[in-house]
XYZ file of C-alpha atoms in Angstrom:
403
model
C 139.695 112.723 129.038
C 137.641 115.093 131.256
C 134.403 114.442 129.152
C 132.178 117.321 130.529
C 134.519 119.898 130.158
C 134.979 118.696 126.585
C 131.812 119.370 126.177
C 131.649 122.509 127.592
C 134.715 123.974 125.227
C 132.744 122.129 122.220
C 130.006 123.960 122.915
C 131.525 127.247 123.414
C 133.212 126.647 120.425
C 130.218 125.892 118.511
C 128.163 129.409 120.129
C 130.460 131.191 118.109
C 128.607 129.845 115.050
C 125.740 132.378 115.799
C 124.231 135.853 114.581
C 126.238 138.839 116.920
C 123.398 139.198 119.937
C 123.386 138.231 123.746
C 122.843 134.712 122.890
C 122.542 132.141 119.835
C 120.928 132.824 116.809
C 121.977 130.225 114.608
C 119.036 129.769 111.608
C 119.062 126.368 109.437
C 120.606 126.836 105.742
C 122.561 129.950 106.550
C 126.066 131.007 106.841
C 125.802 130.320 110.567
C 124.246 126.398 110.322
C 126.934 126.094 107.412
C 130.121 126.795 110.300
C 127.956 124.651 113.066
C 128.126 121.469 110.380
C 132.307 122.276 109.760
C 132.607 121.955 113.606
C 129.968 119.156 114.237
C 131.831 116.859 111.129
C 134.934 117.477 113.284
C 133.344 116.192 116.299
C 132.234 112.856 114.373
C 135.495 112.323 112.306
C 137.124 112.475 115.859
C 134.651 109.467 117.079
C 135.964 107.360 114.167
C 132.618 108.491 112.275
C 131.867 108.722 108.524
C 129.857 111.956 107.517
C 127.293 113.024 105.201
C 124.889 115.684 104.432
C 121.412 113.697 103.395
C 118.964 115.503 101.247
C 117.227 117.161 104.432
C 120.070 118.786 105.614
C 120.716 116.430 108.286
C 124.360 115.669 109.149
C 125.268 112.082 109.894
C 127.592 110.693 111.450
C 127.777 106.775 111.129
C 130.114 104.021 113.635
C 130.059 100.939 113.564
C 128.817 98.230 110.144
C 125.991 96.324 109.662
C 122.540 96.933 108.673
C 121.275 97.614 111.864
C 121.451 100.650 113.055
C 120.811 102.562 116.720
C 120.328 106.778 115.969
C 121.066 109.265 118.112
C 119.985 112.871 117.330
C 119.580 116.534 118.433
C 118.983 119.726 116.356
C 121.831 122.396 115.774
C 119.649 125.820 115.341
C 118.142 127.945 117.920
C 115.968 130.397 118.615
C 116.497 133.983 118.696
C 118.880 135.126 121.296
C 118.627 131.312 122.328
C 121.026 129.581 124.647
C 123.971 127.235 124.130
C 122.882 124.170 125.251
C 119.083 123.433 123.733
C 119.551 120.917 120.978
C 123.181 121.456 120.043
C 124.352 119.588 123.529
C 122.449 116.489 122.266
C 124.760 116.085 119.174
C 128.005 117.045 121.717
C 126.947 114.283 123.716
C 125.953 111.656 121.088
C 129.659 112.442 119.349
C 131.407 111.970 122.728
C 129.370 108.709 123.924
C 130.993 107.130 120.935
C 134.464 108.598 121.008
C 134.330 107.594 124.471
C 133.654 103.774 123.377
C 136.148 104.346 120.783
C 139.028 105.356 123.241
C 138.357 102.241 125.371
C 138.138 100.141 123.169
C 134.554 98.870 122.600
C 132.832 97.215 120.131
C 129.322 98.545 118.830
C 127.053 95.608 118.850
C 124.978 97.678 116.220
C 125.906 100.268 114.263
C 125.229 104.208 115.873
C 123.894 106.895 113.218
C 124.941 110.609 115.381
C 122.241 112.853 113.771
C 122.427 116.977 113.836
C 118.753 117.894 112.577
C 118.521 121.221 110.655
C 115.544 122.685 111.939
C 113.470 121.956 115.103
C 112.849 125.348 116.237
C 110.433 126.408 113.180
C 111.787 129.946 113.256
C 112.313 130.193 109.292
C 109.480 128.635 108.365
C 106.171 127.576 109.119
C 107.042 123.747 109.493
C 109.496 122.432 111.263
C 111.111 118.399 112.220
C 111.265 118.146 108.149
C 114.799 115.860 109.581
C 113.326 113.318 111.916
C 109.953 113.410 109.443
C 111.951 113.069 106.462
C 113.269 109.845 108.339
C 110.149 107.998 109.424
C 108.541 108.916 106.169
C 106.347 111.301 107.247
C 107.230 114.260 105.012
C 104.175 116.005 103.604
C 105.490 117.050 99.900
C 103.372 120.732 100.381
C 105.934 121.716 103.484
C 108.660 122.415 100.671
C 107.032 125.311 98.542
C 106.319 127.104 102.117
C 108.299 130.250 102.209
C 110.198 132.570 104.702
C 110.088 136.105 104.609
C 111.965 137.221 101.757
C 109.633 134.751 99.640
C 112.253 131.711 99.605
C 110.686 128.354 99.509
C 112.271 125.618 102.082
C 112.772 123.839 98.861
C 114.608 126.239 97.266
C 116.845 126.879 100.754
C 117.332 123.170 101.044
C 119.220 122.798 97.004
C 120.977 126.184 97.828
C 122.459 124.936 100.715
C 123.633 121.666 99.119
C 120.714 119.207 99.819
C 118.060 117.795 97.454
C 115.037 118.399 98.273
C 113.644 116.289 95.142
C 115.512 113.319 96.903
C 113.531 113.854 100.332
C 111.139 110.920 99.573
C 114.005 108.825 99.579
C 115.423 109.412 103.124
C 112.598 107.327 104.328
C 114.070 104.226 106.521
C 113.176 100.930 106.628
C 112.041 100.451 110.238
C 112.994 96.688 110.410
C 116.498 97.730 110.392
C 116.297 100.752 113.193
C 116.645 99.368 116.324
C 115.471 103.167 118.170
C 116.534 106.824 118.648
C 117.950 108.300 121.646
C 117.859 112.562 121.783
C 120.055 113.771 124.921
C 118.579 117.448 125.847
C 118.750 119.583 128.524
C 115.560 119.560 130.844
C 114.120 123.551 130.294
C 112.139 123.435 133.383
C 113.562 122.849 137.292
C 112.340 119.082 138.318
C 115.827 117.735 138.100
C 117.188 120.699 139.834
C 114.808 120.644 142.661
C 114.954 116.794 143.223
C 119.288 117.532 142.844
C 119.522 114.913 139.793
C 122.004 115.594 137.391
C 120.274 113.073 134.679
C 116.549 112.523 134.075
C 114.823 109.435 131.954
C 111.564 110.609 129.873
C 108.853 108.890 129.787
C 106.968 110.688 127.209
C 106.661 114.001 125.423
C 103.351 115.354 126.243
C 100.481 115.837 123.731
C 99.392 119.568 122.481
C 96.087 121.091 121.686
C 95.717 124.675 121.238
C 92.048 126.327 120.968
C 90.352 129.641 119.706
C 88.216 131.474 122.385
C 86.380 134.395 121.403
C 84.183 136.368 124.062
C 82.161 139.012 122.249
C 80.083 141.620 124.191
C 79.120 145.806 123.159
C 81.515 148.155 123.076
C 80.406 151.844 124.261
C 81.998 154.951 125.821
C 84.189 154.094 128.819
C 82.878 157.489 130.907
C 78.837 156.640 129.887
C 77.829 153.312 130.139
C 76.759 151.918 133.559
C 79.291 149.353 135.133
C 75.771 147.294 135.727
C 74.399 147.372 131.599
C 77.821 146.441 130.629
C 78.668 143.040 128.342
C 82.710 143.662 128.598
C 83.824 140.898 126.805
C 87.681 141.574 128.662
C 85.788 140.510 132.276
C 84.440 137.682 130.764
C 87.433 136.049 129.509
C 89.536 137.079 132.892
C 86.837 134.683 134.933
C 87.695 132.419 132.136
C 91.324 133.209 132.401
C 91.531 132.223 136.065
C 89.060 129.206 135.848
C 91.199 127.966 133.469
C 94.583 128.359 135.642
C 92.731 127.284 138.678
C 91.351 123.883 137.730
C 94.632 122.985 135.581
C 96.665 123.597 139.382
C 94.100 120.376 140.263
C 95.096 117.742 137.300
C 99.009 116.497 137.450
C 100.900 116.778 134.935
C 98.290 118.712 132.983
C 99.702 122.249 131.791
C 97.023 124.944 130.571
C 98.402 128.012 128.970
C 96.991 131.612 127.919
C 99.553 132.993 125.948
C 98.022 135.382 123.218
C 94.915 137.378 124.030
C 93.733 140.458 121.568
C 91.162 142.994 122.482
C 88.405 144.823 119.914
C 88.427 148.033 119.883
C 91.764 148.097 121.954
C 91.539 151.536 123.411
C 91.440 152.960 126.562
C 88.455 154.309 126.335
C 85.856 152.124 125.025
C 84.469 148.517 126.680
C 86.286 145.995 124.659
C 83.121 143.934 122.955
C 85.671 141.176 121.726
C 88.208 139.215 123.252
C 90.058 136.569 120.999
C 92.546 134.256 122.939
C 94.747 130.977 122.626
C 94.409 127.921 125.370
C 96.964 125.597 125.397
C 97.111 122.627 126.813
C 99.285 119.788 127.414
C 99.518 116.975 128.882
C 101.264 112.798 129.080
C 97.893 111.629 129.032
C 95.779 112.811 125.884
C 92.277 111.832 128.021
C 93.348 114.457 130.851
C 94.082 117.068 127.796
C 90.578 116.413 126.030
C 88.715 115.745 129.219
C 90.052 119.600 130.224
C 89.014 121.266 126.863
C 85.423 119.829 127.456
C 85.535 121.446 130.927
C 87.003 124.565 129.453
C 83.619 124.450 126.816
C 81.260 123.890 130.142
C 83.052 127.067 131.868
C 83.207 129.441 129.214
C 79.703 128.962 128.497
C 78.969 129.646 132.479
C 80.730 132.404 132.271
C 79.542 133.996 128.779
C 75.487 133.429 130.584
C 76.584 134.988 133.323
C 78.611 138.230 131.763
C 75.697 138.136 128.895
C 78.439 137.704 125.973
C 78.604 134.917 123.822
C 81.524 132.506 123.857
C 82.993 130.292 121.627
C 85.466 127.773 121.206
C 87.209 125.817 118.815
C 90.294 123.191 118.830
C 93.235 124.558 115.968
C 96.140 122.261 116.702
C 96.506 119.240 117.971
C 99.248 116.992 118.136
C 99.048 113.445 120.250
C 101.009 112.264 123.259
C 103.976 110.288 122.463
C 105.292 107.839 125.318
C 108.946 106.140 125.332
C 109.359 102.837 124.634
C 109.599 101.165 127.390
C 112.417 98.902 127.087
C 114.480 101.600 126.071
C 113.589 103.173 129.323
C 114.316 100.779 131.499
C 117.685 100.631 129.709
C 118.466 104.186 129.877
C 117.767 103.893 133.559
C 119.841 101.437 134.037
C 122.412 103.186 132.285
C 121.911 106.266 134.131
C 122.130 104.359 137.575
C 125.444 103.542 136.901
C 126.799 106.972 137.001
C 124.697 108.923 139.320
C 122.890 107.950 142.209
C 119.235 109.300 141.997
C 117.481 109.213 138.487
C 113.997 110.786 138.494
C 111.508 109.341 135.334
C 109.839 112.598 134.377
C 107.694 113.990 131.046
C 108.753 116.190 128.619
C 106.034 119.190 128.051
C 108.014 120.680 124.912
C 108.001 118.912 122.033
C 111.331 117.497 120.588
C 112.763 115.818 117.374
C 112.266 112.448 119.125
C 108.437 112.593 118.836
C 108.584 113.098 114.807
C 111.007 110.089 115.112
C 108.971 108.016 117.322
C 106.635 107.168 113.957
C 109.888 105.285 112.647
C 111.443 103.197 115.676
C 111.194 103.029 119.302
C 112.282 105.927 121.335
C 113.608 107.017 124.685
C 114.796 110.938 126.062
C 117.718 111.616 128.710
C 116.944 115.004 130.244
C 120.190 116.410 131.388
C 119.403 119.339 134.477
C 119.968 122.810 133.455
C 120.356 125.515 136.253
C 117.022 127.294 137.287
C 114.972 125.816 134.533
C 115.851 128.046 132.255
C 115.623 127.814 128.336
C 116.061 129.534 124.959
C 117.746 132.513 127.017
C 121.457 133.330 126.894
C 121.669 132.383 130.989
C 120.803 128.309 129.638
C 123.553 126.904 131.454
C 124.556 122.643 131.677
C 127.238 122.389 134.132
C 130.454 120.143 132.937
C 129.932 117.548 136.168
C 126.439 116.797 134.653
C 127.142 116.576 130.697
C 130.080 114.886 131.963
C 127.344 112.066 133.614
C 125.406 112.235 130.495
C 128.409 111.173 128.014
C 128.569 108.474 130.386
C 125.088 106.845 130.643
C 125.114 107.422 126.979
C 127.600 105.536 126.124
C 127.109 102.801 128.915
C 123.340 102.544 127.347
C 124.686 101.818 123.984
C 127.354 99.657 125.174
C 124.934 97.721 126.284
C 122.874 97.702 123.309
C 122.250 94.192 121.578
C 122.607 93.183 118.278
Protein backbone atom coordinates (compact mmCIF):
# COMPACT_ATOMS: atom_id res chain seq x y z
CA UNK A 1 0.00 0.00 0.00
CA UNK A 2 1.38 3.40 -1.15
CA UNK A 3 0.09 5.15 2.11
CA UNK A 4 0.52 8.86 1.03
CA UNK A 5 -1.08 8.61 -2.07
CA UNK A 6 -3.95 6.95 -0.22
CA UNK A 7 -4.20 9.73 1.46
CA UNK A 8 -4.08 12.03 -1.11
CA UNK A 9 -7.18 10.21 -3.17
CA UNK A 10 -8.99 10.11 0.44
CA UNK A 11 -8.72 13.46 0.65
CA UNK A 12 -9.70 14.41 -2.74
CA UNK A 13 -12.42 12.27 -2.29
CA UNK A 14 -13.52 13.81 0.81
CA UNK A 15 -13.13 17.82 -0.90
CA UNK A 16 -15.94 16.85 -2.82
CA UNK A 17 -18.01 16.95 0.39
CA UNK A 18 -17.94 20.85 0.18
CA UNK A 19 -20.20 23.97 -0.80
CA UNK A 20 -19.43 24.65 -4.97
CA UNK A 21 -16.46 27.53 -4.54
CA UNK A 22 -12.60 27.54 -5.27
CA UNK A 23 -11.98 25.63 -2.20
CA UNK A 24 -13.76 23.79 0.87
CA UNK A 25 -16.60 24.98 2.53
CA UNK A 26 -17.75 22.21 4.46
CA UNK A 27 -19.98 23.72 7.73
CA UNK A 28 -20.67 21.24 10.84
CA UNK A 29 -24.43 19.77 10.90
CA UNK A 30 -25.11 20.33 7.24
CA UNK A 31 -25.67 18.34 4.21
CA UNK A 32 -21.96 18.70 3.48
CA UNK A 33 -20.50 17.42 7.23
CA UNK A 34 -23.38 14.71 6.82
CA UNK A 35 -21.38 13.15 3.27
CA UNK A 36 -17.77 13.92 5.09
CA UNK A 37 -19.04 11.39 8.14
CA UNK A 38 -20.42 8.58 5.19
CA UNK A 39 -16.81 8.76 3.81
CA UNK A 40 -14.84 9.14 7.15
CA UNK A 41 -17.04 5.80 8.70
CA UNK A 42 -15.68 4.14 5.53
CA UNK A 43 -12.23 5.03 6.30
CA UNK A 44 -12.59 3.51 9.99
CA UNK A 45 -14.68 0.35 9.07
CA UNK A 46 -11.68 -0.25 6.63
CA UNK A 47 -9.11 -0.02 9.80
CA UNK A 48 -11.14 -2.80 11.49
CA UNK A 49 -12.90 0.18 13.51
CA UNK A 50 -16.33 0.31 15.20
CA UNK A 51 -18.25 3.70 14.62
CA UNK A 52 -20.47 5.97 16.36
CA UNK A 53 -21.89 9.35 16.33
CA UNK A 54 -21.67 10.62 20.26
CA UNK A 55 -24.03 13.29 21.35
CA UNK A 56 -21.53 16.15 20.14
CA UNK A 57 -21.41 15.16 16.80
CA UNK A 58 -18.14 13.62 17.03
CA UNK A 59 -17.50 10.48 14.94
CA UNK A 60 -15.56 7.68 16.55
CA UNK A 61 -13.89 5.27 15.47
CA UNK A 62 -12.71 2.65 18.15
CA UNK A 63 -9.65 -0.46 17.65
CA UNK A 64 -8.53 -2.35 19.82
CA UNK A 65 -10.48 -3.61 23.71
CA UNK A 66 -9.86 -2.70 26.97
CA UNK A 67 -10.58 0.17 29.09
CA UNK A 68 -7.76 2.07 28.25
CA UNK A 69 -7.85 4.00 25.62
CA UNK A 70 -5.14 6.26 23.37
CA UNK A 71 -7.38 9.13 21.06
CA UNK A 72 -6.45 10.44 18.10
CA UNK A 73 -8.41 13.39 16.60
CA UNK A 74 -8.74 16.15 13.94
CA UNK A 75 -11.79 18.26 12.89
CA UNK A 76 -13.69 17.64 9.49
CA UNK A 77 -15.12 21.38 8.67
CA UNK A 78 -13.39 24.26 7.22
CA UNK A 79 -13.42 27.56 6.65
CA UNK A 80 -14.78 29.39 3.83
CA UNK A 81 -13.12 28.68 0.60
CA UNK A 82 -10.69 26.67 2.99
CA UNK A 83 -8.19 24.12 1.81
CA UNK A 84 -8.13 20.32 1.76
CA UNK A 85 -5.80 19.43 4.13
CA UNK A 86 -6.45 21.65 7.58
CA UNK A 87 -8.08 19.29 10.02
CA UNK A 88 -9.58 16.69 7.71
CA UNK A 89 -5.81 15.18 6.97
CA UNK A 90 -5.56 14.52 10.76
CA UNK A 91 -8.52 12.01 10.72
CA UNK A 92 -6.95 10.51 7.08
CA UNK A 93 -3.93 9.92 8.91
CA UNK A 94 -5.22 8.64 12.30
CA UNK A 95 -7.56 6.01 10.07
CA UNK A 96 -4.50 4.91 8.05
CA UNK A 97 -1.91 4.63 11.12
CA UNK A 98 -4.25 1.94 12.28
CA UNK A 99 -5.16 0.20 9.07
CA UNK A 100 -1.58 0.22 8.57
CA UNK A 101 -1.05 -1.81 12.01
CA UNK A 102 -3.95 -3.77 11.00
CA UNK A 103 -2.43 -4.97 7.60
CA UNK A 104 0.79 -6.06 9.37
CA UNK A 105 -0.40 -7.54 11.75
CA UNK A 106 0.00 -5.67 15.09
CA UNK A 107 -1.43 -5.76 18.21
CA UNK A 108 -2.70 -2.44 19.99
CA UNK A 109 -1.29 -2.52 23.42
CA UNK A 110 -4.24 -0.05 24.27
CA UNK A 111 -7.13 0.53 22.64
CA UNK A 112 -7.08 3.75 19.77
CA UNK A 113 -10.37 6.03 19.75
CA UNK A 114 -9.93 7.87 15.75
CA UNK A 115 -11.94 11.09 16.50
CA UNK A 116 -13.47 13.52 13.54
CA UNK A 117 -14.53 16.71 15.68
CA UNK A 118 -17.53 18.65 14.26
CA UNK A 119 -16.55 22.05 14.65
CA UNK A 120 -13.12 23.69 15.30
CA UNK A 121 -13.30 26.45 12.95
CA UNK A 122 -16.22 28.48 14.86
CA UNK A 123 -17.66 29.65 11.56
CA UNK A 124 -21.45 28.78 12.52
CA UNK A 125 -21.36 29.84 15.71
CA UNK A 126 -19.87 31.84 18.24
CA UNK A 127 -18.17 28.85 20.18
CA UNK A 128 -16.34 26.43 18.88
CA UNK A 129 -14.13 22.84 20.28
CA UNK A 130 -17.78 21.92 21.85
CA UNK A 131 -16.02 18.01 20.67
CA UNK A 132 -12.74 17.93 22.47
CA UNK A 133 -14.63 20.19 25.44
CA UNK A 134 -17.48 17.98 25.51
CA UNK A 135 -14.69 15.26 26.20
CA UNK A 136 -12.61 16.68 29.03
CA UNK A 137 -15.75 17.97 30.61
CA UNK A 138 -15.41 21.31 29.96
CA UNK A 139 -18.69 22.11 28.20
CA UNK A 140 -20.27 25.32 29.45
CA UNK A 141 -24.23 24.38 29.26
CA UNK A 142 -24.93 28.37 27.90
CA UNK A 143 -22.77 27.50 24.47
CA UNK A 144 -25.95 25.40 23.31
CA UNK A 145 -28.80 28.11 23.13
CA UNK A 146 -26.12 30.34 21.04
CA UNK A 147 -27.48 30.78 17.61
CA UNK A 148 -26.31 31.16 13.91
CA UNK A 149 -27.72 33.42 11.59
CA UNK A 150 -30.99 32.23 10.69
CA UNK A 151 -31.71 32.15 14.63
CA UNK A 152 -30.90 28.25 15.08
CA UNK A 153 -29.52 27.35 18.40
CA UNK A 154 -26.31 24.84 18.33
CA UNK A 155 -28.64 22.84 20.41
CA UNK A 156 -31.24 22.67 18.20
CA UNK A 157 -28.56 21.90 15.07
CA UNK A 158 -26.94 19.27 17.20
CA UNK A 159 -30.73 16.95 17.75
CA UNK A 160 -31.48 17.84 14.03
CA UNK A 161 -28.53 16.38 12.89
CA UNK A 162 -28.89 13.19 14.98
CA UNK A 163 -26.96 14.02 18.24
CA UNK A 164 -28.27 14.81 21.74
CA UNK A 165 -27.39 17.63 22.93
CA UNK A 166 -29.28 16.90 26.40
CA UNK A 167 -26.76 13.90 26.62
CA UNK A 168 -23.58 16.29 26.24
CA UNK A 169 -22.87 16.18 30.03
CA UNK A 170 -22.42 12.68 29.66
CA UNK A 171 -19.56 12.52 27.06
CA UNK A 172 -17.32 13.58 29.82
CA UNK A 173 -14.31 10.87 30.22
CA UNK A 174 -12.85 9.52 33.00
CA UNK A 175 -9.22 10.66 32.71
CA UNK A 176 -7.74 7.62 34.63
CA UNK A 177 -8.58 5.57 31.72
CA UNK A 178 -7.14 8.05 28.74
CA UNK A 179 -3.78 7.41 28.32
CA UNK A 180 -3.40 10.96 25.78
CA UNK A 181 -4.48 12.49 22.43
CA UNK A 182 -2.46 12.79 19.43
CA UNK A 183 -3.95 15.53 16.51
CA UNK A 184 -1.80 15.09 13.15
CA UNK A 185 -2.17 18.65 11.22
CA UNK A 186 -0.55 20.26 8.67
CA UNK A 187 1.97 23.06 9.84
CA UNK A 188 0.12 26.56 8.21
CA UNK A 189 3.23 28.50 8.40
CA UNK A 190 6.87 27.65 6.47
CA UNK A 191 9.39 26.41 9.44
CA UNK A 192 9.28 22.86 8.25
CA UNK A 193 9.58 23.93 4.73
CA UNK A 194 12.48 26.17 5.22
CA UNK A 195 14.44 23.75 7.56
CA UNK A 196 13.29 20.82 4.47
CA UNK A 197 11.46 18.54 7.24
CA UNK A 198 8.70 16.68 6.09
CA UNK A 199 7.38 16.02 9.91
CA UNK A 200 7.49 18.44 12.85
CA UNK A 201 6.93 17.51 16.83
CA UNK A 202 4.97 20.42 18.84
CA UNK A 203 5.87 21.42 21.75
CA UNK A 204 3.05 23.58 22.65
CA UNK A 205 0.19 25.59 21.24
CA UNK A 206 0.83 29.10 22.09
CA UNK A 207 -1.31 31.21 24.49
CA UNK A 208 -3.75 34.17 23.08
CA UNK A 209 -4.66 37.53 24.41
CA UNK A 210 -6.39 39.97 22.35
CA UNK A 211 -6.82 43.77 23.62
CA UNK A 212 -9.04 46.93 22.88
CA UNK A 213 -7.02 50.13 21.99
CA UNK A 214 -8.81 53.20 21.50
CA UNK A 215 -6.86 56.53 20.56
CA UNK A 216 -9.29 59.44 20.68
CA UNK A 217 -8.25 62.96 19.49
CA UNK A 218 -10.68 66.14 17.61
CA UNK A 219 -11.94 65.75 14.52
CA UNK A 220 -12.12 69.07 12.26
CA UNK A 221 -12.07 70.03 8.56
CA UNK A 222 -9.26 68.28 6.66
CA UNK A 223 -8.48 71.73 4.39
CA UNK A 224 -8.60 74.14 7.89
CA UNK A 225 -6.98 72.89 10.71
CA UNK A 226 -3.19 73.38 11.09
CA UNK A 227 -1.07 70.09 10.67
CA UNK A 228 0.68 71.61 14.08
CA UNK A 229 -2.96 72.06 16.40
CA UNK A 230 -3.91 68.70 15.25
CA UNK A 231 -4.82 65.58 17.88
CA UNK A 232 -5.31 62.90 14.82
CA UNK A 233 -6.03 60.05 16.67
CA UNK A 234 -5.05 57.80 13.10
CA UNK A 235 -1.11 59.16 13.69
CA UNK A 236 -1.25 58.20 17.03
CA UNK A 237 -2.14 54.69 16.73
CA UNK A 238 0.31 54.25 13.46
CA UNK A 239 3.42 55.15 16.05
CA UNK A 240 1.62 52.65 18.09
CA UNK A 241 1.12 50.39 15.16
CA UNK A 242 4.83 50.20 14.36
CA UNK A 243 6.08 50.19 18.06
CA UNK A 244 4.11 47.40 18.44
CA UNK A 245 5.55 45.39 15.24
CA UNK A 246 8.96 46.62 16.03
CA UNK A 247 9.56 45.42 19.58
CA UNK A 248 7.53 42.00 18.92
CA UNK A 249 10.54 41.42 15.82
CA UNK A 250 12.88 41.53 19.32
CA UNK A 251 11.05 38.66 21.58
CA UNK A 252 11.19 34.91 19.92
CA UNK A 253 8.55 33.23 19.46
CA UNK A 254 6.34 36.13 20.50
CA UNK A 255 3.73 37.06 17.62
CA UNK A 256 1.90 40.60 17.91
CA UNK A 257 -0.90 41.19 15.53
CA UNK A 258 -3.06 44.35 14.34
CA UNK A 259 -5.71 42.93 12.51
CA UNK A 260 -8.93 45.16 12.84
CA UNK A 261 -8.57 48.91 13.12
CA UNK A 262 -11.86 51.35 12.66
CA UNK A 263 -11.68 55.04 12.21
CA UNK A 264 -14.40 57.89 13.63
CA UNK A 265 -15.65 59.86 11.43
CA UNK A 266 -14.18 57.66 8.53
CA UNK A 267 -14.13 60.20 5.78
CA UNK A 268 -11.77 61.66 3.71
CA UNK A 269 -12.13 64.75 4.75
CA UNK A 270 -12.18 65.18 8.36
CA UNK A 271 -9.13 64.27 11.09
CA UNK A 272 -10.24 60.99 12.42
CA UNK A 273 -10.63 61.87 16.45
CA UNK A 274 -11.02 58.01 17.19
CA UNK A 275 -9.18 55.08 16.37
CA UNK A 276 -10.46 51.66 17.85
CA UNK A 277 -8.10 48.62 17.16
CA UNK A 278 -7.40 44.85 18.13
CA UNK A 279 -3.68 43.64 19.43
CA UNK A 280 -3.08 40.24 19.40
CA UNK A 281 -0.67 38.50 20.82
CA UNK A 282 0.70 35.16 21.18
CA UNK A 283 3.09 33.47 22.42
CA UNK A 284 4.65 29.56 24.11
CA UNK A 285 5.46 31.42 27.05
CA UNK A 286 2.38 33.28 28.73
CA UNK A 287 5.13 35.70 30.82
CA UNK A 288 6.60 36.95 27.30
CA UNK A 289 2.72 37.53 26.18
CA UNK A 290 1.77 39.54 29.48
CA UNK A 291 5.17 41.05 29.94
CA UNK A 292 4.46 42.58 26.08
CA UNK A 293 0.87 43.88 26.83
CA UNK A 294 2.40 45.84 29.86
CA UNK A 295 4.95 47.30 27.40
CA UNK A 296 2.23 47.88 24.89
CA UNK A 297 0.27 49.99 28.06
CA UNK A 298 3.82 51.98 28.71
CA UNK A 299 3.97 52.85 24.77
CA UNK A 300 0.62 53.79 24.02
CA UNK A 301 0.56 56.07 26.82
CA UNK A 302 4.04 57.68 25.35
CA UNK A 303 2.59 58.01 22.43
CA UNK A 304 -1.08 59.36 23.37
CA UNK A 305 1.28 62.41 25.64
CA UNK A 306 3.07 62.96 22.88
CA UNK A 307 0.16 63.17 19.96
CA UNK A 308 -2.08 64.90 22.91
CA UNK A 309 -4.93 62.07 22.55
CA UNK A 310 -5.86 59.88 25.15
CA UNK A 311 -5.26 56.14 24.95
CA UNK A 312 -6.64 53.29 26.36
CA UNK A 313 -6.36 49.76 26.69
CA UNK A 314 -8.02 46.83 27.81
CA UNK A 315 -7.38 42.83 27.66
CA UNK A 316 -10.88 40.98 25.93
CA UNK A 317 -9.68 37.43 25.40
CA UNK A 318 -7.41 35.48 26.77
CA UNK A 319 -6.73 32.00 26.53
CA UNK A 320 -3.42 30.28 28.31
CA UNK A 321 -0.45 28.51 26.78
CA UNK A 322 -0.78 24.88 26.56
CA UNK A 323 2.61 22.80 26.36
CA UNK A 324 2.82 18.94 25.22
CA UNK A 325 3.39 16.46 27.47
CA UNK A 326 6.53 15.67 27.46
CA UNK A 327 6.77 12.06 27.34
CA UNK A 328 4.56 11.99 24.57
CA UNK A 329 7.05 14.16 22.86
CA UNK A 330 9.87 12.46 23.24
CA UNK A 331 7.88 9.50 21.88
CA UNK A 332 6.59 11.13 18.89
CA UNK A 333 10.16 12.06 18.18
CA UNK A 334 11.28 9.02 18.38
CA UNK A 335 8.70 7.86 16.21
CA UNK A 336 9.28 10.45 13.74
CA UNK A 337 13.13 9.63 13.64
CA UNK A 338 12.43 6.47 12.36
CA UNK A 339 11.05 7.58 9.13
CA UNK A 340 12.68 10.77 8.26
CA UNK A 341 15.92 12.01 9.00
CA UNK A 342 15.65 15.62 10.45
CA UNK A 343 12.68 16.36 12.91
CA UNK A 344 12.51 20.01 14.02
CA UNK A 345 10.46 20.53 17.74
CA UNK A 346 8.55 23.69 16.91
CA UNK A 347 5.22 25.68 18.53
CA UNK A 348 2.03 25.85 17.25
CA UNK A 349 0.70 29.71 17.11
CA UNK A 350 -2.99 28.62 16.00
CA UNK A 351 -4.95 27.08 18.27
CA UNK A 352 -6.14 23.42 17.68
CA UNK A 353 -8.62 20.77 19.11
CA UNK A 354 -5.67 19.34 21.09
CA UNK A 355 -5.53 22.32 23.50
CA UNK A 356 -9.43 21.89 24.55
CA UNK A 357 -8.30 18.21 24.97
CA UNK A 358 -5.24 18.83 26.86
CA UNK A 359 -7.72 19.57 30.15
CA UNK A 360 -8.59 15.70 29.87
CA UNK A 361 -5.21 13.68 29.21
CA UNK A 362 -1.79 14.34 28.15
CA UNK A 363 -1.16 15.62 24.73
CA UNK A 364 1.33 15.80 21.92
CA UNK A 365 0.96 17.54 17.98
CA UNK A 366 2.78 16.14 14.70
CA UNK A 367 2.98 19.08 12.31
CA UNK A 368 3.11 17.64 8.88
CA UNK A 369 4.92 20.55 6.24
CA UNK A 370 2.59 22.11 3.88
CA UNK A 371 4.08 23.93 0.75
CA UNK A 372 4.75 27.75 1.25
CA UNK A 373 3.04 27.98 4.57
CA UNK A 374 -0.01 28.33 3.32
CA UNK A 375 -3.48 27.75 5.07
CA UNK A 376 -7.29 27.95 4.85
CA UNK A 377 -6.74 28.83 1.00
CA UNK A 378 -7.61 26.47 -1.85
CA UNK A 379 -3.52 26.36 -2.84
CA UNK A 380 -3.11 24.28 0.99
CA UNK A 381 -1.24 21.58 -0.45
CA UNK A 382 0.47 18.20 1.76
CA UNK A 383 2.49 16.37 -0.66
CA UNK A 384 1.86 12.32 -0.70
CA UNK A 385 5.88 11.61 0.22
CA UNK A 386 5.20 13.59 3.49
CA UNK A 387 1.57 12.29 4.65
CA UNK A 388 3.02 9.19 3.49
CA UNK A 389 5.94 9.79 6.54
CA UNK A 390 3.25 10.90 8.79
CA UNK A 391 1.01 7.54 8.54
CA UNK A 392 4.20 6.12 9.41
CA UNK A 393 5.48 7.82 12.63
CA UNK A 394 1.89 7.58 13.56
CA UNK A 395 1.53 4.37 13.60
CA UNK A 396 5.19 3.48 14.76
CA UNK A 397 4.30 5.97 17.88
CA UNK A 398 1.33 3.96 18.77
CA UNK A 399 2.93 0.75 18.13
CA UNK A 400 4.97 1.59 20.57
CA UNK A 401 2.50 2.69 22.98
CA UNK A 402 2.33 0.72 26.41
CA UNK A 403 -0.36 -0.70 28.09
Amino acid sequence: MDWGREAEDRLNRIARCSLPGAGITRFPFTDEHRAALEEIKSWMLRAGMTTRLDAAATLVGRAGTGDKVFLIGSHQDSVRDGGRYDGIMGIVIGSLAVEKLKAEGKDLAVAVEVLAFADEEGVTFPTALLGPRALAGTVDPAVLSMTDRTGETLRDALNRFGADAQGIAALARDPGNVVGYLEVHIEQGPALEQADAALGVVTGICGIERNTVVFEGDTGHAGTVPMESRRDALVAASDFIAAVHDSACRIDGLRATIGALTLHPGVANAIPSRVELVLEIRSLLDMDRERFAVDAVKAGAEIGDRRNVAFSMHRSYQQPAVPADAMLVDALDQACQSVCPTVPRLPSGATHDASAMADLCPMAMLFVRCRGGLSHRPEEYASPEDMAAAVSATAAFLSALAG
